[in-house]
Amino acid sequence: MTGQILAVEILNWDWVGRNLDTVGGRLVEHIVLTLVPVALGFLFAFPLALAAIRWPRLYAPLLGFTGFLFTIPSLALFVLMIPFTGLSVTTAIVPLTLYTLLILVRNTVEGLNAVPRDVREAAEAMGYTPLRQLFRVELPLALPVIIAGLRIATVTTIGLVTITAVIGQGGLGFFFITGFTRSFPTALTVGLTLSVALAVIADLGLLGVQRVMTPWQREAA
Amino acid sequence: MITFDGVTKRFPGGMTAVDDLDLEVPEGQVVVFVGPSGCGKTTTLRMVNRMIEPTDGRISIAGDDIMAVSAPALRRGIGYVIQQIGLFPHRTIGENIATVPQLLGWDGQRTTDRVQELADVVGLPDDVLDRYPHQLSGGQRQRVGVARALAVDPPVMLMDEPFGAVDPIVRSRLQDEFLRLQDDVRKTILFVTHDIDEAIKMGDRIAIFSEGGVLEQYDTPENILAEPANDFVSDFLGSERGLKRLALIPASNVEAEAGPVVSRDDRLDSAAETARRYGTDWVVVLDTDGGVVGWIAADQLAGDGTVADLSPRPFRVLVRADDSLRAALNAMVISHTGVAVRVSDDSRYEGVLTRAALTGELK
Ligand SMILES: Nc1ncnc2c1ncn2[C@@H]1O[C@H](COP(=O)(O)OP(=O)(O)OP(=O)(O)O)[C@@H](O)[C@H]1O
Ligand SMILES: [Mg+2]
């Protein structure tokens, strides 16, 4: 008997059924709030990484700066943004994007630097132009490390998005706020389960993408 | 023809890798760069395809300054086998070989046909074409490296220790195959090695470098072995210089002596007389067609009867005209008779080669 009561308290299926639309909407919001910063982050990180490879002296300061960004507590950064961008989506997206930079820059640089020297020299000797060499030889070989970075960035962002609820842009984070303020465990359970599931699916999905894009590694066994 | 004209390379920090090099690589020949590690062989090679820019001097190919075209365009016309092979790990063997055809925009069918043809040329089984480099043996990978460099049939090839990463047996086979191939294709080849024996075997001409990128001697293997320009060169050639020279001289260069020859029907006493006349303690037994049956020690040639009553011992090694004098020397050393028996291509006895004749040839 007690068990049943407890179960009802943790997850009220009735509520879930009645609020399917809201739950779905928040989930989509969460996905968007994850995808946009990771995509934007990669868009910035990629040229930064190329610059760091071209001019190696840039690398240390770049890592220092993006690492510094990463250490700012997320709540503080969101609040700092409010005077400039209010409670808009931008207020959530800018900090989330900044957080991805450290990992994405670092993994892109490390991945490209790990391309064996003899392979790069062979490409050069065959007559690749620098740009073509980057896209046809170096990037494909750096892909596993770059995707590893994307996986970490994505999973981290999925977690951080729950915090943006405090500035009104929370995705699944809203369920945490609802759950706490109204002492309503079902909301907490839904928020927690879906954000964890989202993280796991995103991680496995990216791993799958990597598998498909690096067929030469599959047979490596 | 590749011409180096006063070419110098100093790396930042003042270290001179190549020092005022003047050298001509004749059309259709293999020129081998040899020398100790760090003497500038790779640097010199890479200045030809502009992977390294000279500090000073000029390089031209077939009369055209290499600076006249863009570096990528120049490189697509020069086959390059890199020292560490450098296959693309993310491409199949077929795709690796097709690299330059693809860069030049060949159509699919032409590329496929060419890849197939090259696989045959370098002796790669068809089923490796769909595999990735890490799934091949070291010897197979080196073949792929060579095939990739040959892909668009470039007139000039740069080969940096192309057979360096395999065991001596495989290396020797790859060398032989490559020499046969070069007989057909007659490319102008710069070949780098630090192994003097490989240099002697592969090179029409050899350039010997010392530390600091100084060219110590540039000549044919025969001339270098016969007359090393200085102590550095003779040290580099090593203590077996005489043997290496013998390896380059065909057995046909030395006149064979008639030798103490008997036939099976000869009476034993006349056979003994033949041995005495030549001052040997053995005779060579021939059959009626002039084929070599073997040899018999002179002290067995006693009593009545004929040579046919005895059983001659076979020569373990017979030398033919295109074998080297080194092979002849080997035959002398392992035979009790102390001579090498030379036979014609149809295995008829031509005569014996003596140590005195070899020594005479090396003078
Ligand atoms: N990029 C570079 N910067 C500075 N020094 C270099 C560079 N490349 C080569 N060197 C130096 O130039 C010299 C010649 O190098 P190179 O690679 O041409 O030697 P090598 O004869 O090919 O040697 P190995 O037989 O070991 O391959 C060496 O002392 C090397 O350290
Ligand atoms: Mg080298």
PDB file of C-alpha atoms in Angstrom, chain A residues 32-191:
ATOM      1  CA  VAL A  32      16.825  23.764 -29.674  1.00  0.00           C
ATOM      2  CA  LEU A  33      18.612  25.393 -26.736  1.00  0.00           C
ATOM      3  CA  THR A  34      21.205  22.642 -26.997  1.00  0.00           C
ATOM      4  CA  LEU A  35      21.632  22.420 -30.763  1.00  0.00           C
ATOM      5  CA  VAL A  36      21.923  26.136 -31.433  1.00  0.00           C
ATOM      6  CA  PRO A  37      24.748  26.817 -28.929  1.00  0.00           C
ATOM      7  CA  VAL A  38      26.689  23.686 -29.926  1.00  0.00           C
ATOM      8  CA  ALA A  39      26.348  24.532 -33.623  1.00  0.00           C
ATOM      9  CA  LEU A  40      27.251  28.187 -33.057  1.00  0.00           C
ATOM     10  CA  GLY A  41      30.084  27.121 -30.775  1.00  0.00           C
ATOM     11  CA  PHE A  42      31.521  24.875 -33.456  1.00  0.00           C
ATOM     12  CA  LEU A  43      31.132  27.639 -36.030  1.00  0.00           C
ATOM     13  CA  PHE A  44      33.313  29.889 -33.881  1.00  0.00           C
ATOM     14  CA  ALA A  45      35.614  27.208 -32.537  1.00  0.00           C
ATOM     15  CA  PHE A  46      36.584  25.860 -35.963  1.00  0.00           C
ATOM     16  CA  PRO A  47      38.216  29.009 -37.367  1.00  0.00           C
ATOM     17  CA  LEU A  48      39.715  29.722 -33.948  1.00  0.00           C
ATOM     18  CA  ALA A  49      41.247  26.245 -33.950  1.00  0.00           C
ATOM     19  CA  LEU A  50      42.603  26.706 -37.484  1.00  0.00           C
ATOM     20  CA  ALA A  51      44.128  30.019 -36.408  1.00  0.00           C
ATOM     21  CA  ALA A  52      45.698  28.330 -33.387  1.00  0.00           C
ATOM     22  CA  ILE A  53      47.281  25.734 -35.674  1.00  0.00           C
ATOM     23  CA  ARG A  54      48.480  28.304 -38.175  1.00  0.00           C
ATOM     24  CA  TRP A  55      49.894  30.527 -35.418  1.00  0.00           C
ATOM     25  CA  PRO A  56      50.750  28.177 -32.542  1.00  0.00           C
ATOM     26  CA  ARG A  57      51.463  31.130 -30.243  1.00  0.00           C
ATOM     27  CA  LEU A  58      47.742  31.879 -30.205  1.00  0.00           C
ATOM     28  CA  TYR A  59      46.878  28.506 -28.780  1.00  0.00           C
ATOM     29  CA  ALA A  60      47.852  29.030 -25.137  1.00  0.00           C
ATOM     30  CA  PRO A  61      46.060  32.389 -24.745  1.00  0.00           C
ATOM     31  CA  LEU A  62      43.043  30.993 -26.581  1.00  0.00           C
ATOM     32  CA  LEU A  63      42.839  28.025 -24.240  1.00  0.00           C
ATOM     33  CA  GLY A  64      43.365  30.381 -21.296  1.00  0.00           C
ATOM     34  CA  PHE A  65      40.516  32.624 -22.367  1.00  0.00           C
ATOM     35  CA  THR A  66      37.991  29.929 -23.255  1.00  0.00           C
ATOM     36  CA  GLY A  67      39.005  28.080 -20.084  1.00  0.00           C
ATOM     37  CA  PHE A  68      38.335  31.250 -18.089  1.00  0.00           C
ATOM     38  CA  LEU A  69      34.865  31.508 -19.686  1.00  0.00           C
ATOM     39  CA  PHE A  70      34.234  27.927 -18.694  1.00  0.00           C
ATOM     40  CA  THR A  71      34.992  28.655 -15.039  1.00  0.00           C
ATOM     41  CA  ILE A  72      32.395  31.440 -14.691  1.00  0.00           C
ATOM     42  CA  PRO A  73      29.445  29.971 -12.803  1.00  0.00           C
ATOM     43  CA  SER A  74      26.607  29.592 -15.266  1.00  0.00           C
ATOM     44  CA  LEU A  75      24.001  31.265 -13.108  1.00  0.00           C
ATOM     45  CA  ALA A  76      26.228  34.337 -12.734  1.00  0.00           C
ATOM     46  CA  LEU A  77      26.792  34.522 -16.481  1.00  0.00           C
ATOM     47  CA  PHE A  78      23.086  34.299 -17.278  1.00  0.00           C
ATOM     48  CA  VAL A  79      22.318  37.027 -14.756  1.00  0.00           C
ATOM     49  CA  LEU A  80      25.149  39.168 -16.108  1.00  0.00           C
ATOM     50  CA  MET A  81      23.558  39.010 -19.543  1.00  0.00           C
ATOM     51  CA  ILE A  82      20.139  40.219 -18.419  1.00  0.00           C
ATOM     52  CA  PRO A  83      20.923  43.977 -18.422  1.00  0.00           C
ATOM     53  CA  PHE A  84      21.950  43.654 -22.076  1.00  0.00           C
ATOM     54  CA  THR A  85      19.539  41.163 -23.561  1.00  0.00           C
ATOM     55  CA  GLY A  86      16.755  40.900 -21.000  1.00  0.00           C
ATOM     56  CA  LEU A  87      14.994  37.594 -20.562  1.00  0.00           C
ATOM     57  CA  SER A  88      15.288  36.691 -24.244  1.00  0.00           C
ATOM     58  CA  VAL A  89      16.564  33.526 -25.896  1.00  0.00           C
ATOM     59  CA  THR A  90      19.803  35.357 -26.604  1.00  0.00           C
ATOM     60  CA  THR A  91      20.473  35.568 -22.877  1.00  0.00           C
ATOM     61  CA  ALA A  92      20.501  31.787 -22.746  1.00  0.00           C
ATOM     62  CA  ILE A  93      22.252  31.116 -26.031  1.00  0.00           C
ATOM     63  CA  VAL A  94      25.252  33.429 -25.667  1.00  0.00           C
ATOM     64  CA  PRO A  95      26.575  31.891 -22.425  1.00  0.00           C
ATOM     65  CA  LEU A  96      25.769  28.360 -23.543  1.00  0.00           C
ATOM     66  CA  THR A  97      27.732  28.979 -26.737  1.00  0.00           C
ATOM     67  CA  LEU A  98      30.677  30.411 -24.817  1.00  0.00           C
ATOM     68  CA  TYR A  99      30.797  27.326 -22.620  1.00  0.00           C
ATOM     69  CA  THR A 100      31.247  25.004 -25.597  1.00  0.00           C
ATOM     70  CA  LEU A 101      34.251  26.905 -26.939  1.00  0.00           C
ATOM     71  CA  LEU A 102      36.915  25.449 -24.643  1.00  0.00           C
ATOM     72  CA  ILE A 103      36.147  21.847 -25.479  1.00  0.00           C
ATOM     73  CA  LEU A 104      35.473  22.400 -29.153  1.00  0.00           C
ATOM     74  CA  VAL A 105      38.582  24.501 -29.773  1.00  0.00           C
ATOM     75  CA  ARG A 106      40.770  22.140 -27.800  1.00  0.00           C
ATOM     76  CA  ASN A 107      39.534  18.955 -29.446  1.00  0.00           C
ATOM     77  CA  THR A 108      39.658  20.428 -32.945  1.00  0.00           C
ATOM     78  CA  VAL A 109      43.239  21.572 -32.434  1.00  0.00           C
ATOM     79  CA  GLU A 110      44.323  18.319 -30.787  1.00  0.00           C
ATOM     80  CA  GLY A 111      42.567  16.250 -33.450  1.00  0.00           C
ATOM     81  CA  LEU A 112      44.187  18.106 -36.324  1.00  0.00           C
ATOM     82  CA  ASN A 113      47.589  18.114 -34.631  1.00  0.00           C
ATOM     83  CA  ALA A 114      47.373  14.362 -34.134  1.00  0.00           C
ATOM     84  CA  VAL A 115      47.235  13.728 -37.887  1.00  0.00           C
ATOM     85  CA  PRO A 116      50.497  11.840 -38.485  1.00  0.00           C
ATOM     86  CA  ARG A 117      53.218  13.993 -39.974  1.00  0.00           C
ATOM     87  CA  ASP A 118      54.031  11.481 -42.701  1.00  0.00           C
ATOM     88  CA  VAL A 119      50.401  11.554 -43.845  1.00  0.00           C
ATOM     89  CA  ARG A 120      50.412  15.337 -44.052  1.00  0.00           C
ATOM     90  CA  GLU A 121      53.712  15.326 -45.894  1.00  0.00           C
ATOM     91  CA  ALA A 122      52.460  12.679 -48.307  1.00  0.00           C
ATOM     92  CA  ALA A 123      49.379  14.786 -49.050  1.00  0.00           C
ATOM     93  CA  GLU A 124      51.555  17.793 -49.681  1.00  0.00           C
ATOM     94  CA  ALA A 125      53.893  15.773 -51.905  1.00  0.00           C
ATOM     95  CA  MET A 126      50.955  14.438 -53.961  1.00  0.00           C
ATOM     96  CA  GLY A 127      50.014  18.014 -54.832  1.00  0.00           C
ATOM     97  CA  TYR A 128      47.087  18.826 -52.554  1.00  0.00           C
ATOM     98  CA  THR A 129      46.355  22.514 -52.191  1.00  0.00           C
ATOM     99  CA  PRO A 130      46.324  23.502 -48.498  1.00  0.00           C
ATOM    100  CA  LEU A 131      42.544  23.912 -48.266  1.00  0.00           C
ATOM    101  CA  ARG A 132      41.808  20.663 -50.041  1.00  0.00           C
ATOM    102  CA  GLN A 133      44.353  18.885 -47.872  1.00  0.00           C
ATOM    103  CA  LEU A 134      42.577  20.212 -44.773  1.00  0.00           C
ATOM    104  CA  PHE A 135      39.161  19.003 -45.861  1.00  0.00           C
ATOM    105  CA  ARG A 136      40.074  15.783 -47.658  1.00  0.00           C
ATOM    106  CA  VAL A 137      42.884  14.453 -45.483  1.00  0.00           C
ATOM    107  CA  GLU A 138      43.308  16.206 -42.145  1.00  0.00           C
ATOM    108  CA  LEU A 139      39.701  16.746 -41.071  1.00  0.00           C
ATOM    109  CA  PRO A 140      38.582  13.182 -41.826  1.00  0.00           C
ATOM    110  CA  LEU A 141      41.457  11.883 -39.735  1.00  0.00           C
ATOM    111  CA  ALA A 142      40.759  14.356 -36.924  1.00  0.00           C
ATOM    112  CA  LEU A 143      37.066  13.492 -36.926  1.00  0.00           C
ATOM    113  CA  PRO A 144      37.063  11.006 -34.017  1.00  0.00           C
ATOM    114  CA  VAL A 145      38.669  13.564 -31.678  1.00  0.00           C
ATOM    115  CA  ILE A 146      36.460  16.405 -32.946  1.00  0.00           C
ATOM    116  CA  ILE A 147      33.318  14.338 -32.498  1.00  0.00           C
ATOM    117  CA  ALA A 148      34.468  13.333 -29.027  1.00  0.00           C
ATOM    118  CA  GLY A 149      34.572  17.079 -28.300  1.00  0.00           C
ATOM    119  CA  LEU A 150      31.093  17.568 -29.743  1.00  0.00           C
ATOM    120  CA  ARG A 151      29.792  14.777 -27.539  1.00  0.00           C
ATOM    121  CA  ILE A 152      31.164  16.361 -24.379  1.00  0.00           C
ATOM    122  CA  ALA A 153      29.949  19.812 -25.443  1.00  0.00           C
ATOM    123  CA  THR A 154      26.464  18.486 -26.233  1.00  0.00           C
ATOM    124  CA  VAL A 155      26.034  16.544 -23.013  1.00  0.00           C
ATOM    125  CA  THR A 156      27.364  19.475 -20.963  1.00  0.00           C
ATOM    126  CA  THR A 157      24.994  21.877 -22.723  1.00  0.00           C
ATOM    127  CA  ILE A 158      21.992  19.614 -22.162  1.00  0.00           C
ATOM    128  CA  GLY A 159      22.769  19.833 -18.447  1.00  0.00           C
ATOM    129  CA  LEU A 160      23.320  23.573 -18.485  1.00  0.00           C
ATOM    130  CA  VAL A 161      20.074  24.280 -20.336  1.00  0.00           C
ATOM    131  CA  THR A 162      18.104  23.129 -17.269  1.00  0.00           C
ATOM    132  CA  ILE A 163      19.603  26.099 -15.384  1.00  0.00           C
ATOM    133  CA  THR A 164      18.409  28.630 -17.953  1.00  0.00           C
ATOM    134  CA  ALA A 165      14.938  28.109 -16.576  1.00  0.00           C
ATOM    135  CA  VAL A 166      15.709  30.760 -13.976  1.00  0.00           C
ATOM    136  CA  ILE A 167      15.844  33.374 -16.748  1.00  0.00           C
ATOM    137  CA  GLY A 168      12.692  32.033 -18.321  1.00  0.00           C
ATOM    138  CA  GLN A 169      14.384  29.951 -21.051  1.00  0.00           C
ATOM    139  CA  GLY A 170      14.552  26.613 -19.400  1.00  0.00           C
ATOM    140  CA  GLY A 171      13.400  23.796 -21.640  1.00  0.00           C
ATOM    141  CA  LEU A 172      13.049  20.831 -19.304  1.00  0.00           C
ATOM    142  CA  GLY A 173      14.452  23.013 -16.488  1.00  0.00           C
ATOM    143  CA  PHE A 174      10.965  24.438 -15.950  1.00  0.00           C
ATOM    144  CA  PHE A 175       9.878  21.106 -14.532  1.00  0.00           C
ATOM    145  CA  PHE A 176      12.576  21.384 -11.883  1.00  0.00           C
ATOM    146  CA  ILE A 177      11.331  24.819 -10.860  1.00  0.00           C
ATOM    147  CA  THR A 178       7.732  23.668 -10.844  1.00  0.00           C
ATOM    148  CA  GLY A 179       8.686  20.552  -8.945  1.00  0.00           C
ATOM    149  CA  PHE A 180      10.552  22.408  -6.235  1.00  0.00           C
ATOM    150  CA  THR A 181       8.299  25.433  -5.789  1.00  0.00           C
ATOM    151  CA  ARG A 182       5.107  23.395  -5.658  1.00  0.00           C
ATOM    152  CA  SER A 183       6.617  20.291  -4.038  1.00  0.00           C
ATOM    153  CA  PHE A 184       5.376  18.300  -6.994  1.00  0.00           C
ATOM    154  CA  PRO A 185       7.704  15.292  -7.526  1.00  0.00           C
ATOM    155  CA  THR A 186       6.134  14.269 -10.836  1.00  0.00           C
ATOM    156  CA  ALA A 187       7.488  17.382 -12.548  1.00  0.00           C
ATOM    157  CA  LEU A 188      10.949  16.686 -11.147  1.00  0.00           C
ATOM    158  CA  THR A 189      10.822  13.096 -12.355  1.00  0.00           C
ATOM    159  CA  VAL A 190       9.711  14.079 -15.842  1.00  0.00           C
ATOM    160  CA  GLY A 191      12.375  16.785 -16.121  1.00  0.00           C
TER     161      GLY A 191
END
